[in-house]
Amino acid sequence: MRKAYSALALAAAVAVSACAGRTRSPDEFAVARNAPLIIPPDFSLAPPVAGTGGLTPADAQQQAIDALFGGPAPRTPGETSLLDAAGRTDAQIGIRSQVGDPDTRLVDKGPTTVQILTAANTQTNVASAQPGQ
């Protein structure tokens, strides 16, 4: 037990003596001299002229997309042949805006599909759908 106390006292003395050796913190700015702040000589922006049009939101968005992603990438021959085989030229122009149109004909899937889509999400439905229970 006496050896344990002496080892503990020795460890405490070593830990405290390590703190006493450093009286000043290092100066990180003394390592290298900072360069002076200057305005670059080629930095000249002209103020906007009255009566001239600026960028439209679509142009600004396209410029931002091109700056981020680099514009459209060229398609490989394999990708082009795959798109041609899938019929990329067969799609009607504006088909996405016509899908939600009330006059669009829909295929009636029957009352079972309507029941599935309008079913309430209850614990009994979830518990009965889990296998092994």
Short mmCIF file of N, CA, C and O in Angstrom, two decimals:
data_model
loop_
_atom_site.label_atom_id
_atom_site.label_comp_id
_atom_site.label_asym_id
_atom_site.label_seq_id
_atom_site.Cartn_x
_atom_site.Cartn_y
_atom_site.Cartn_z
N MET A 1 0.81 -1.18 0.00
CA MET A 1 0.00 0.00 0.00
C MET A 1 0.87 1.26 0.00
O MET A 1 0.52 2.25 -0.60
N ARG A 2 1.99 1.15 0.72
CA ARG A 2 2.90 2.27 0.80
C ARG A 2 3.52 2.57 -0.57
O ARG A 2 3.75 3.73 -0.92
N LYS A 3 3.76 1.51 -1.36
CA LYS A 3 4.32 1.70 -2.71
C LYS A 3 3.32 2.40 -3.62
O LYS A 3 3.69 3.21 -4.47
N ALA A 4 2.05 2.10 -3.44
CA ALA A 4 1.01 2.73 -4.25
C ALA A 4 0.93 4.22 -3.97
O ALA A 4 0.80 5.04 -4.89
N TYR A 5 1.02 4.61 -2.68
CA TYR A 5 0.98 6.02 -2.34
C TYR A 5 2.19 6.77 -2.88
O TYR A 5 2.08 7.89 -3.37
N SER A 6 3.35 6.13 -2.79
CA SER A 6 4.55 6.80 -3.29
C SER A 6 4.52 6.93 -4.81
O SER A 6 4.96 7.93 -5.37
N ALA A 7 3.97 5.92 -5.51
CA ALA A 7 3.85 6.01 -6.97
C ALA A 7 2.86 7.09 -7.36
O ALA A 7 3.07 7.84 -8.33
N LEU A 8 1.77 7.22 -6.61
CA LEU A 8 0.77 8.25 -6.88
C LEU A 8 1.36 9.64 -6.63
O LEU A 8 1.14 10.57 -7.42
N ALA A 9 2.14 9.80 -5.59
CA ALA A 9 2.77 11.08 -5.28
C ALA A 9 3.79 11.43 -6.35
O ALA A 9 3.91 12.59 -6.77
N LEU A 10 4.53 10.46 -6.83
CA LEU A 10 5.52 10.69 -7.88
C LEU A 10 4.84 11.11 -9.18
O LEU A 10 5.28 12.04 -9.86
N ALA A 11 3.73 10.46 -9.54
CA ALA A 11 3.00 10.80 -10.76
C ALA A 11 2.42 12.20 -10.67
O ALA A 11 2.43 12.97 -11.64
N ALA A 12 1.90 12.59 -9.50
CA ALA A 12 1.36 13.94 -9.33
C ALA A 12 2.46 14.98 -9.45
O ALA A 12 2.27 16.05 -10.04
N ALA A 13 3.65 14.68 -8.91
CA ALA A 13 4.76 15.63 -8.98
C ALA A 13 5.22 15.82 -10.42
O ALA A 13 5.53 16.93 -10.86
N VAL A 14 5.26 14.73 -11.19
CA VAL A 14 5.66 14.83 -12.59
C VAL A 14 4.63 15.63 -13.38
O VAL A 14 4.98 16.45 -14.23
N ALA A 15 3.34 15.41 -13.13
CA ALA A 15 2.29 16.12 -13.85
C ALA A 15 2.32 17.61 -13.55
O ALA A 15 2.15 18.44 -14.45
N VAL A 16 2.55 17.99 -12.30
CA VAL A 16 2.58 19.40 -11.92
C VAL A 16 3.84 20.06 -12.46
O VAL A 16 3.82 21.21 -12.88
N SER A 17 4.96 19.36 -12.50
CA SER A 17 6.20 19.97 -12.97
C SER A 17 6.16 20.23 -14.47
O SER A 17 6.82 21.13 -14.95
N ALA A 18 5.38 19.49 -15.20
CA ALA A 18 5.28 19.72 -16.64
C ALA A 18 4.58 21.03 -16.93
O ALA A 18 4.86 21.70 -17.92
N CYS A 19 3.66 21.44 -16.06
CA CYS A 19 2.94 22.70 -16.28
C CYS A 19 3.80 23.91 -15.93
O CYS A 19 3.58 25.00 -16.45
N ALA A 20 4.74 23.77 -15.04
CA ALA A 20 5.53 24.91 -14.59
C ALA A 20 6.60 25.31 -15.61
O ALA A 20 7.11 26.42 -15.56
N GLY A 21 6.95 24.46 -16.55
CA GLY A 21 8.01 24.75 -17.49
C GLY A 21 7.63 25.79 -18.53
O GLY A 21 8.47 26.52 -19.03
N ARG A 22 6.38 25.94 -18.85
CA ARG A 22 5.94 26.85 -19.90
C ARG A 22 5.31 28.08 -19.25
O ARG A 22 4.28 28.01 -18.62
N THR A 23 5.97 29.22 -19.42
CA THR A 23 5.45 30.43 -18.80
C THR A 23 4.68 31.29 -19.80
O THR A 23 3.83 32.06 -19.41
N ARG A 24 5.01 31.18 -21.07
CA ARG A 24 4.38 31.99 -22.11
C ARG A 24 3.79 31.09 -23.18
O ARG A 24 4.39 30.09 -23.55
N SER A 25 2.68 31.48 -23.75
CA SER A 25 2.12 30.72 -24.87
C SER A 25 2.80 31.18 -26.16
O SER A 25 3.23 32.33 -26.26
N PRO A 26 2.93 30.31 -27.13
CA PRO A 26 3.60 30.70 -28.37
C PRO A 26 2.77 31.72 -29.15
O PRO A 26 1.55 31.71 -29.10
N ASP A 27 3.45 32.58 -29.86
CA ASP A 27 2.80 33.60 -30.68
C ASP A 27 2.72 33.08 -32.11
O ASP A 27 3.74 32.95 -32.80
N GLU A 28 1.52 32.77 -32.57
CA GLU A 28 1.38 32.19 -33.91
C GLU A 28 1.64 33.20 -35.02
O GLU A 28 1.92 32.85 -36.16
N PHE A 29 1.57 34.51 -34.71
CA PHE A 29 1.82 35.51 -35.73
C PHE A 29 3.30 35.83 -35.88
O PHE A 29 3.70 36.51 -36.81
N ALA A 30 4.13 35.36 -34.97
CA ALA A 30 5.57 35.61 -35.05
C ALA A 30 6.25 34.66 -36.03
O ALA A 30 7.40 34.87 -36.40
N VAL A 31 5.56 33.65 -36.52
CA VAL A 31 6.16 32.67 -37.41
C VAL A 31 6.37 33.25 -38.80
O VAL A 31 7.43 33.14 -39.39
N ALA A 32 5.35 33.89 -39.34
CA ALA A 32 5.46 34.44 -40.70
C ALA A 32 4.80 35.81 -40.71
O ALA A 32 3.82 36.06 -40.00
N ARG A 33 5.29 36.67 -41.55
CA ARG A 33 4.74 38.02 -41.67
C ARG A 33 3.51 37.95 -42.57
O ARG A 33 3.51 37.29 -43.61
N ASN A 34 2.47 38.66 -42.17
CA ASN A 34 1.25 38.70 -42.97
C ASN A 34 1.43 39.63 -44.16
O ASN A 34 2.03 40.70 -44.04
N ALA A 35 0.91 39.22 -45.29
CA ALA A 35 0.95 40.07 -46.48
C ALA A 35 -0.03 41.22 -46.31
O ALA A 35 -1.10 41.05 -45.71
N PRO A 36 0.29 42.40 -46.81
CA PRO A 36 -0.63 43.53 -46.67
C PRO A 36 -1.88 43.31 -47.53
O PRO A 36 -1.83 42.67 -48.59
N LEU A 37 -2.99 43.83 -47.05
CA LEU A 37 -4.23 43.73 -47.81
C LEU A 37 -4.25 44.80 -48.88
O LEU A 37 -4.08 45.98 -48.62
N ILE A 38 -4.44 44.36 -50.12
CA ILE A 38 -4.48 45.30 -51.23
C ILE A 38 -5.69 44.97 -52.11
O ILE A 38 -6.20 43.85 -52.10
N ILE A 39 -6.11 45.93 -52.88
CA ILE A 39 -7.17 45.70 -53.86
C ILE A 39 -6.47 45.34 -55.18
O ILE A 39 -5.58 46.06 -55.63
N PRO A 40 -6.87 44.25 -55.80
CA PRO A 40 -6.22 43.88 -57.06
C PRO A 40 -6.41 44.96 -58.11
O PRO A 40 -7.48 45.59 -58.19
N PRO A 41 -5.40 45.20 -58.93
CA PRO A 41 -5.51 46.29 -59.92
C PRO A 41 -6.53 46.00 -61.03
O PRO A 41 -7.05 46.91 -61.63
N ASP A 42 -6.83 44.73 -61.31
CA ASP A 42 -7.75 44.43 -62.40
C ASP A 42 -9.20 44.30 -61.92
O ASP A 42 -10.05 43.83 -62.65
N PHE A 43 -9.48 44.72 -60.72
CA PHE A 43 -10.81 44.59 -60.15
C PHE A 43 -11.59 45.86 -60.46
O PHE A 43 -11.59 46.81 -59.72
N SER A 44 -12.23 45.86 -61.62
CA SER A 44 -12.99 47.05 -62.01
C SER A 44 -14.37 46.61 -62.48
O SER A 44 -14.53 45.97 -63.52
N LEU A 45 -15.36 46.95 -61.70
CA LEU A 45 -16.75 46.68 -62.06
C LEU A 45 -17.42 47.99 -62.44
O LEU A 45 -17.30 48.98 -61.73
N ALA A 46 -18.11 47.96 -63.54
CA ALA A 46 -18.83 49.16 -63.97
C ALA A 46 -20.21 49.16 -63.32
O ALA A 46 -20.85 48.12 -63.23
N PRO A 47 -20.67 50.29 -62.85
CA PRO A 47 -22.01 50.34 -62.29
C PRO A 47 -23.06 50.11 -63.38
O PRO A 47 -22.80 50.37 -64.56
N PRO A 48 -24.22 49.62 -63.02
CA PRO A 48 -25.24 49.37 -64.04
C PRO A 48 -25.71 50.68 -64.68
O PRO A 48 -25.81 51.72 -64.04
N VAL A 49 -25.99 50.59 -65.97
CA VAL A 49 -26.43 51.75 -66.73
C VAL A 49 -27.96 51.74 -66.76
O VAL A 49 -28.58 50.70 -67.00
N ALA A 50 -28.55 52.89 -66.52
CA ALA A 50 -30.01 52.99 -66.52
C ALA A 50 -30.55 52.72 -67.93
O ALA A 50 -29.98 53.15 -68.93
N GLY A 51 -31.62 51.96 -68.00
CA GLY A 51 -32.26 51.68 -69.28
C GLY A 51 -31.82 50.38 -69.92
O GLY A 51 -32.40 49.95 -70.91
N THR A 52 -30.77 49.77 -69.42
CA THR A 52 -30.33 48.49 -69.98
C THR A 52 -30.93 47.36 -69.16
O THR A 52 -31.07 47.47 -67.94
N GLY A 53 -31.25 46.29 -69.83
CA GLY A 53 -31.85 45.15 -69.15
C GLY A 53 -30.79 44.26 -68.53
O GLY A 53 -29.68 44.10 -69.05
N GLY A 54 -31.12 43.69 -67.40
CA GLY A 54 -30.22 42.75 -66.74
C GLY A 54 -30.54 41.33 -67.18
O GLY A 54 -31.23 41.10 -68.18
N LEU A 55 -30.05 40.40 -66.43
CA LEU A 55 -30.34 38.99 -66.72
C LEU A 55 -31.76 38.66 -66.30
O LEU A 55 -32.23 39.12 -65.26
N THR A 56 -32.43 37.88 -67.09
CA THR A 56 -33.73 37.38 -66.69
C THR A 56 -33.49 36.24 -65.69
O THR A 56 -32.40 35.66 -65.65
N PRO A 57 -34.50 35.91 -64.89
CA PRO A 57 -34.29 34.81 -63.94
C PRO A 57 -33.92 33.49 -64.63
O PRO A 57 -33.14 32.71 -64.10
N ALA A 58 -34.46 33.25 -65.82
CA ALA A 58 -34.12 32.02 -66.52
C ALA A 58 -32.67 32.02 -66.96
O ALA A 58 -31.98 31.00 -66.86
N ASP A 59 -32.17 33.17 -67.43
CA ASP A 59 -30.76 33.25 -67.83
C ASP A 59 -29.84 33.09 -66.63
O ASP A 59 -28.81 32.42 -66.71
N ALA A 60 -30.20 33.71 -65.51
CA ALA A 60 -29.37 33.59 -64.31
C ALA A 60 -29.35 32.16 -63.81
O ALA A 60 -28.31 31.65 -63.40
N GLN A 61 -30.50 31.49 -63.87
CA GLN A 61 -30.55 30.10 -63.43
C GLN A 61 -29.71 29.21 -64.35
O GLN A 61 -28.98 28.34 -63.89
N GLN A 62 -29.77 29.44 -65.65
CA GLN A 62 -28.99 28.64 -66.58
C GLN A 62 -27.49 28.89 -66.39
O GLN A 62 -26.70 27.96 -66.45
N GLN A 63 -27.11 30.13 -66.11
CA GLN A 63 -25.71 30.43 -65.85
C GLN A 63 -25.23 29.73 -64.58
O GLN A 63 -24.11 29.23 -64.52
N ALA A 64 -26.09 29.70 -63.56
CA ALA A 64 -25.72 29.03 -62.32
C ALA A 64 -25.58 27.52 -62.53
O ALA A 64 -24.64 26.90 -62.02
N ILE A 65 -26.47 26.92 -63.28
CA ILE A 65 -26.39 25.49 -63.55
C ILE A 65 -25.14 25.16 -64.36
O ILE A 65 -24.44 24.18 -64.09
N ASP A 66 -24.85 26.00 -65.36
CA ASP A 66 -23.64 25.77 -66.16
C ASP A 66 -22.37 25.93 -65.32
O ASP A 66 -21.40 25.20 -65.50
N ALA A 67 -22.39 26.88 -64.38
CA ALA A 67 -21.22 27.08 -63.53
C ALA A 67 -21.03 25.91 -62.57
O ALA A 67 -19.90 25.51 -62.29
N LEU A 68 -22.13 25.34 -62.09
CA LEU A 68 -22.03 24.23 -61.15
C LEU A 68 -21.70 22.91 -61.84
O LEU A 68 -20.86 22.14 -61.38
N PHE A 69 -22.38 22.64 -62.94
CA PHE A 69 -22.28 21.32 -63.54
C PHE A 69 -21.57 21.29 -64.89
O PHE A 69 -21.40 20.24 -65.47
N GLY A 70 -21.19 22.43 -65.43
CA GLY A 70 -20.42 22.45 -66.66
C GLY A 70 -21.22 22.26 -67.93
O GLY A 70 -20.67 21.93 -68.96
N GLY A 71 -22.50 22.46 -67.92
CA GLY A 71 -23.32 22.33 -69.13
C GLY A 71 -23.62 20.88 -69.45
O GLY A 71 -23.23 19.96 -68.74
N PRO A 72 -24.35 20.67 -70.53
CA PRO A 72 -24.72 19.29 -70.88
C PRO A 72 -23.51 18.48 -71.33
O PRO A 72 -22.66 18.95 -72.08
N ALA A 73 -23.46 17.24 -70.85
CA ALA A 73 -22.36 16.35 -71.23
C ALA A 73 -22.72 15.63 -72.52
O ALA A 73 -23.89 15.31 -72.76
N PRO A 74 -21.75 15.36 -73.37
CA PRO A 74 -22.05 14.63 -74.60
C PRO A 74 -22.42 13.18 -74.27
O PRO A 74 -21.89 12.57 -73.35
N ARG A 75 -23.35 12.65 -75.04
CA ARG A 75 -23.80 11.28 -74.82
C ARG A 75 -22.87 10.31 -75.54
O ARG A 75 -22.38 10.59 -76.62
N THR A 76 -22.68 9.16 -74.92
CA THR A 76 -21.86 8.13 -75.54
C THR A 76 -22.68 7.44 -76.63
O THR A 76 -23.92 7.51 -76.64
N PRO A 77 -22.02 6.75 -77.57
CA PRO A 77 -22.78 6.04 -78.61
C PRO A 77 -23.72 4.97 -78.03
O PRO A 77 -24.83 4.78 -78.53
N GLY A 78 -23.30 4.30 -76.97
CA GLY A 78 -24.16 3.29 -76.36
C GLY A 78 -25.40 3.91 -75.74
O GLY A 78 -26.50 3.37 -75.84
N GLU A 79 -25.22 5.06 -75.09
CA GLU A 79 -26.35 5.75 -74.49
C GLU A 79 -27.32 6.26 -75.56
O GLU A 79 -28.54 6.16 -75.42
N THR A 80 -26.77 6.77 -76.66
CA THR A 80 -27.61 7.24 -77.75
C THR A 80 -28.41 6.11 -78.37
O THR A 80 -29.61 6.25 -78.64
N SER A 81 -27.77 4.97 -78.59
CA SER A 81 -28.50 3.85 -79.19
C SER A 81 -29.56 3.31 -78.24
O SER A 81 -30.64 2.90 -78.68
N LEU A 82 -29.28 3.31 -76.95
CA LEU A 82 -30.28 2.86 -75.96
C LEU A 82 -31.49 3.79 -75.96
O LEU A 82 -32.63 3.33 -75.92
N LEU A 83 -31.25 5.12 -76.00
CA LEU A 83 -32.36 6.06 -76.04
C LEU A 83 -33.16 5.95 -77.34
O LEU A 83 -34.39 6.07 -77.33
N ASP A 84 -32.48 5.71 -78.44
CA ASP A 84 -33.19 5.52 -79.72
C ASP A 84 -34.04 4.25 -79.69
O ASP A 84 -35.17 4.24 -80.18
N ALA A 85 -33.51 3.17 -79.10
CA ALA A 85 -34.27 1.92 -79.01
C ALA A 85 -35.46 2.07 -78.07
O ALA A 85 -36.50 1.42 -78.26
N ALA A 86 -35.35 2.94 -77.06
CA ALA A 86 -36.46 3.16 -76.14
C ALA A 86 -37.53 4.06 -76.73
O ALA A 86 -38.62 4.14 -76.20
N GLY A 87 -37.23 4.72 -77.84
CA GLY A 87 -38.21 5.56 -78.50
C GLY A 87 -38.28 6.95 -77.93
O GLY A 87 -39.37 7.45 -77.65
N ARG A 88 -37.15 7.61 -77.78
CA ARG A 88 -37.16 8.94 -77.20
C ARG A 88 -37.82 9.97 -78.11
O ARG A 88 -38.27 11.00 -77.64
N THR A 89 -37.90 9.72 -79.39
CA THR A 89 -38.54 10.67 -80.30
C THR A 89 -40.04 10.42 -80.42
O THR A 89 -40.73 11.21 -81.04
N ASP A 90 -40.55 9.34 -79.80
CA ASP A 90 -41.97 9.02 -79.92
C ASP A 90 -42.84 9.74 -78.89
O ASP A 90 -44.06 9.72 -79.01
N ALA A 91 -42.25 10.33 -77.87
CA ALA A 91 -43.04 10.99 -76.82
C ALA A 91 -43.66 12.26 -77.36
O ALA A 91 -43.05 13.00 -78.13
N GLN A 92 -44.91 12.50 -76.96
CA GLN A 92 -45.60 13.71 -77.39
C GLN A 92 -45.01 14.92 -76.67
O GLN A 92 -44.64 14.85 -75.51
N ILE A 93 -44.96 16.03 -77.36
CA ILE A 93 -44.45 17.26 -76.76
C ILE A 93 -45.49 17.76 -75.75
O ILE A 93 -46.68 17.83 -76.05
N GLY A 94 -45.05 18.09 -74.56
CA GLY A 94 -45.94 18.59 -73.52
C GLY A 94 -46.74 17.51 -72.81
O GLY A 94 -47.77 17.80 -72.22
N ILE A 95 -46.30 16.27 -72.86
CA ILE A 95 -47.07 15.18 -72.26
C ILE A 95 -47.16 15.33 -70.75
O ILE A 95 -48.17 14.96 -70.14
N ARG A 96 -46.17 15.90 -70.13
CA ARG A 96 -46.21 16.04 -68.67
C ARG A 96 -47.30 17.00 -68.21
O ARG A 96 -47.87 16.84 -67.15
N SER A 97 -47.58 18.03 -68.99
CA SER A 97 -48.65 18.95 -68.61
C SER A 97 -50.02 18.38 -68.93
O SER A 97 -51.02 18.83 -68.39
N GLN A 98 -50.11 17.39 -69.82
CA GLN A 98 -51.40 16.80 -70.17
C GLN A 98 -51.82 15.68 -69.23
O GLN A 98 -52.98 15.31 -69.22
N VAL A 99 -50.91 15.16 -68.44
CA VAL A 99 -51.23 14.02 -67.59
C VAL A 99 -52.27 14.38 -66.54
O VAL A 99 -53.19 13.63 -66.27
N GLY A 100 -52.18 15.55 -65.95
CA GLY A 100 -53.13 15.96 -64.92
C GLY A 100 -54.41 16.55 -65.46
O GLY A 100 -55.26 16.98 -64.70
N ASP A 101 -54.58 16.61 -66.75
CA ASP A 101 -55.76 17.19 -67.37
C ASP A 101 -57.00 16.34 -67.07
O ASP A 101 -56.94 15.11 -67.19
N PRO A 102 -58.14 16.94 -66.70
CA PRO A 102 -59.33 16.14 -66.41
C PRO A 102 -59.88 15.39 -67.63
O PRO A 102 -60.59 14.39 -67.48
N ASP A 103 -59.57 15.84 -68.83
CA ASP A 103 -60.07 15.17 -70.04
C ASP A 103 -59.22 13.97 -70.45
O ASP A 103 -59.55 13.29 -71.41
N THR A 104 -58.13 13.72 -69.73
CA THR A 104 -57.27 12.59 -70.06
C THR A 104 -57.98 11.29 -69.71
O THR A 104 -58.54 11.15 -68.62
N ARG A 105 -57.96 10.34 -70.63
CA ARG A 105 -58.62 9.05 -70.38
C ARG A 105 -57.75 8.22 -69.45
O ARG A 105 -56.55 8.10 -69.64
N LEU A 106 -58.40 7.65 -68.45
CA LEU A 106 -57.70 6.79 -67.51
C LEU A 106 -58.25 5.38 -67.61
O LEU A 106 -59.42 5.17 -67.94
N VAL A 107 -57.44 4.41 -67.33
CA VAL A 107 -57.86 3.02 -67.34
C VAL A 107 -58.46 2.70 -65.98
O VAL A 107 -57.84 2.94 -64.94
N ASP A 108 -59.67 2.16 -65.97
CA ASP A 108 -60.33 1.82 -64.72
C ASP A 108 -59.77 0.50 -64.22
O ASP A 108 -59.90 -0.53 -64.88
N LYS A 109 -59.17 0.54 -63.06
CA LYS A 109 -58.55 -0.67 -62.51
C LYS A 109 -59.53 -1.49 -61.67
O LYS A 109 -59.18 -2.54 -61.19
N GLY A 110 -60.71 -0.97 -61.41
CA GLY A 110 -61.69 -1.72 -60.65
C GLY A 110 -61.80 -1.28 -59.22
O GLY A 110 -60.97 -0.51 -58.72
N PRO A 111 -62.82 -1.78 -58.52
CA PRO A 111 -63.05 -1.33 -57.15
C PRO A 111 -61.99 -1.82 -56.15
O PRO A 111 -61.77 -1.20 -55.12
N THR A 112 -61.31 -2.93 -56.46
CA THR A 112 -60.29 -3.44 -55.54
C THR A 112 -59.13 -2.46 -55.43
O THR A 112 -58.62 -2.20 -54.33
N THR A 113 -58.71 -1.90 -56.54
CA THR A 113 -57.61 -0.93 -56.52
C THR A 113 -58.02 0.32 -55.75
O THR A 113 -57.22 0.87 -54.99
N VAL A 114 -59.27 0.76 -55.94
CA VAL A 114 -59.74 1.94 -55.21
C VAL A 114 -59.76 1.66 -53.71
O VAL A 114 -59.38 2.51 -52.91
N GLN A 115 -60.16 0.46 -53.31
CA GLN A 115 -60.17 0.11 -51.89
C GLN A 115 -58.75 0.10 -51.31
O GLN A 115 -58.53 0.55 -50.19
N ILE A 116 -57.81 -0.40 -52.06
CA ILE A 116 -56.42 -0.45 -51.58
C ILE A 116 -55.86 0.97 -51.43
O ILE A 116 -55.20 1.29 -50.44
N LEU A 117 -56.15 1.82 -52.40
CA LEU A 117 -55.60 3.17 -52.36
C LEU A 117 -56.25 4.02 -51.28
O LEU A 117 -55.61 4.92 -50.73
N THR A 118 -57.52 3.77 -50.96
CA THR A 118 -58.21 4.59 -49.97
C THR A 118 -58.26 3.93 -48.60
O THR A 118 -58.91 4.45 -47.70
N ALA A 119 -57.59 2.82 -48.40
CA ALA A 119 -57.63 2.12 -47.11
C ALA A 119 -56.94 2.95 -46.04
O ALA A 119 -55.93 3.61 -46.28
N ALA A 120 -57.50 2.90 -44.85
CA ALA A 120 -56.92 3.62 -43.73
C ALA A 120 -55.69 2.86 -43.21
O ALA A 120 -55.67 1.63 -43.20
N ASN A 121 -54.71 3.59 -42.77
CA ASN A 121 -53.50 2.98 -42.24
C ASN A 121 -53.70 2.73 -40.76
O ASN A 121 -53.52 3.62 -39.93
N THR A 122 -54.09 1.53 -40.38
CA THR A 122 -54.33 1.20 -38.98
C THR A 122 -53.36 0.12 -38.54
O THR A 122 -52.72 -0.54 -39.36
N GLN A 123 -53.28 -0.07 -37.24
CA GLN A 123 -52.38 -1.09 -36.69
C GLN A 123 -52.83 -2.49 -37.11
O GLN A 123 -52.03 -3.37 -37.31
N THR A 124 -54.14 -2.73 -37.25
CA THR A 124 -54.61 -4.06 -37.62
C THR A 124 -54.18 -4.41 -39.03
O THR A 124 -53.81 -5.55 -39.31
N ASN A 125 -54.18 -3.43 -39.92
CA ASN A 125 -53.73 -3.68 -41.29
C ASN A 125 -52.23 -4.00 -41.31
O ASN A 125 -51.77 -4.86 -42.03
N VAL A 126 -51.46 -3.26 -40.52
CA VAL A 126 -50.00 -3.46 -40.49
C VAL A 126 -49.70 -4.82 -39.87
O VAL A 126 -48.84 -5.57 -40.34
N ALA A 127 -50.38 -5.17 -38.77
CA ALA A 127 -50.09 -6.42 -38.09
C ALA A 127 -50.49 -7.63 -38.92
O ALA A 127 -49.80 -8.65 -38.94
N SER A 128 -51.58 -7.51 -39.67
CA SER A 128 -52.01 -8.65 -40.48
C SER A 128 -51.14 -8.81 -41.72
O SER A 128 -51.06 -9.89 -42.30
N ALA A 129 -50.48 -7.73 -42.15
CA ALA A 129 -49.64 -7.80 -43.35
C ALA A 129 -48.26 -8.38 -43.06
O ALA A 129 -47.55 -8.78 -43.98
N GLN A 130 -47.86 -8.42 -41.78
CA GLN A 130 -46.52 -8.92 -41.46
C GLN A 130 -46.53 -10.44 -41.46
O GLN A 130 -47.40 -11.07 -40.86
N PRO A 131 -45.58 -11.05 -42.16
CA PRO A 131 -45.52 -12.51 -42.21
C PRO A 131 -45.05 -13.09 -40.88
O PRO A 131 -44.29 -12.48 -40.16
N GLY A 132 -45.53 -14.28 -40.59
CA GLY A 132 -45.08 -14.99 -39.42
C GLY A 132 -45.84 -14.66 -38.16
O GLY A 132 -45.44 -15.04 -37.08
N GLN A 133 -46.93 -13.92 -38.26
CA GLN A 133 -47.70 -13.58 -37.05
C GLN A 133 -49.10 -14.10 -37.16
O GLN A 133 -49.67 -14.32 -38.13
#
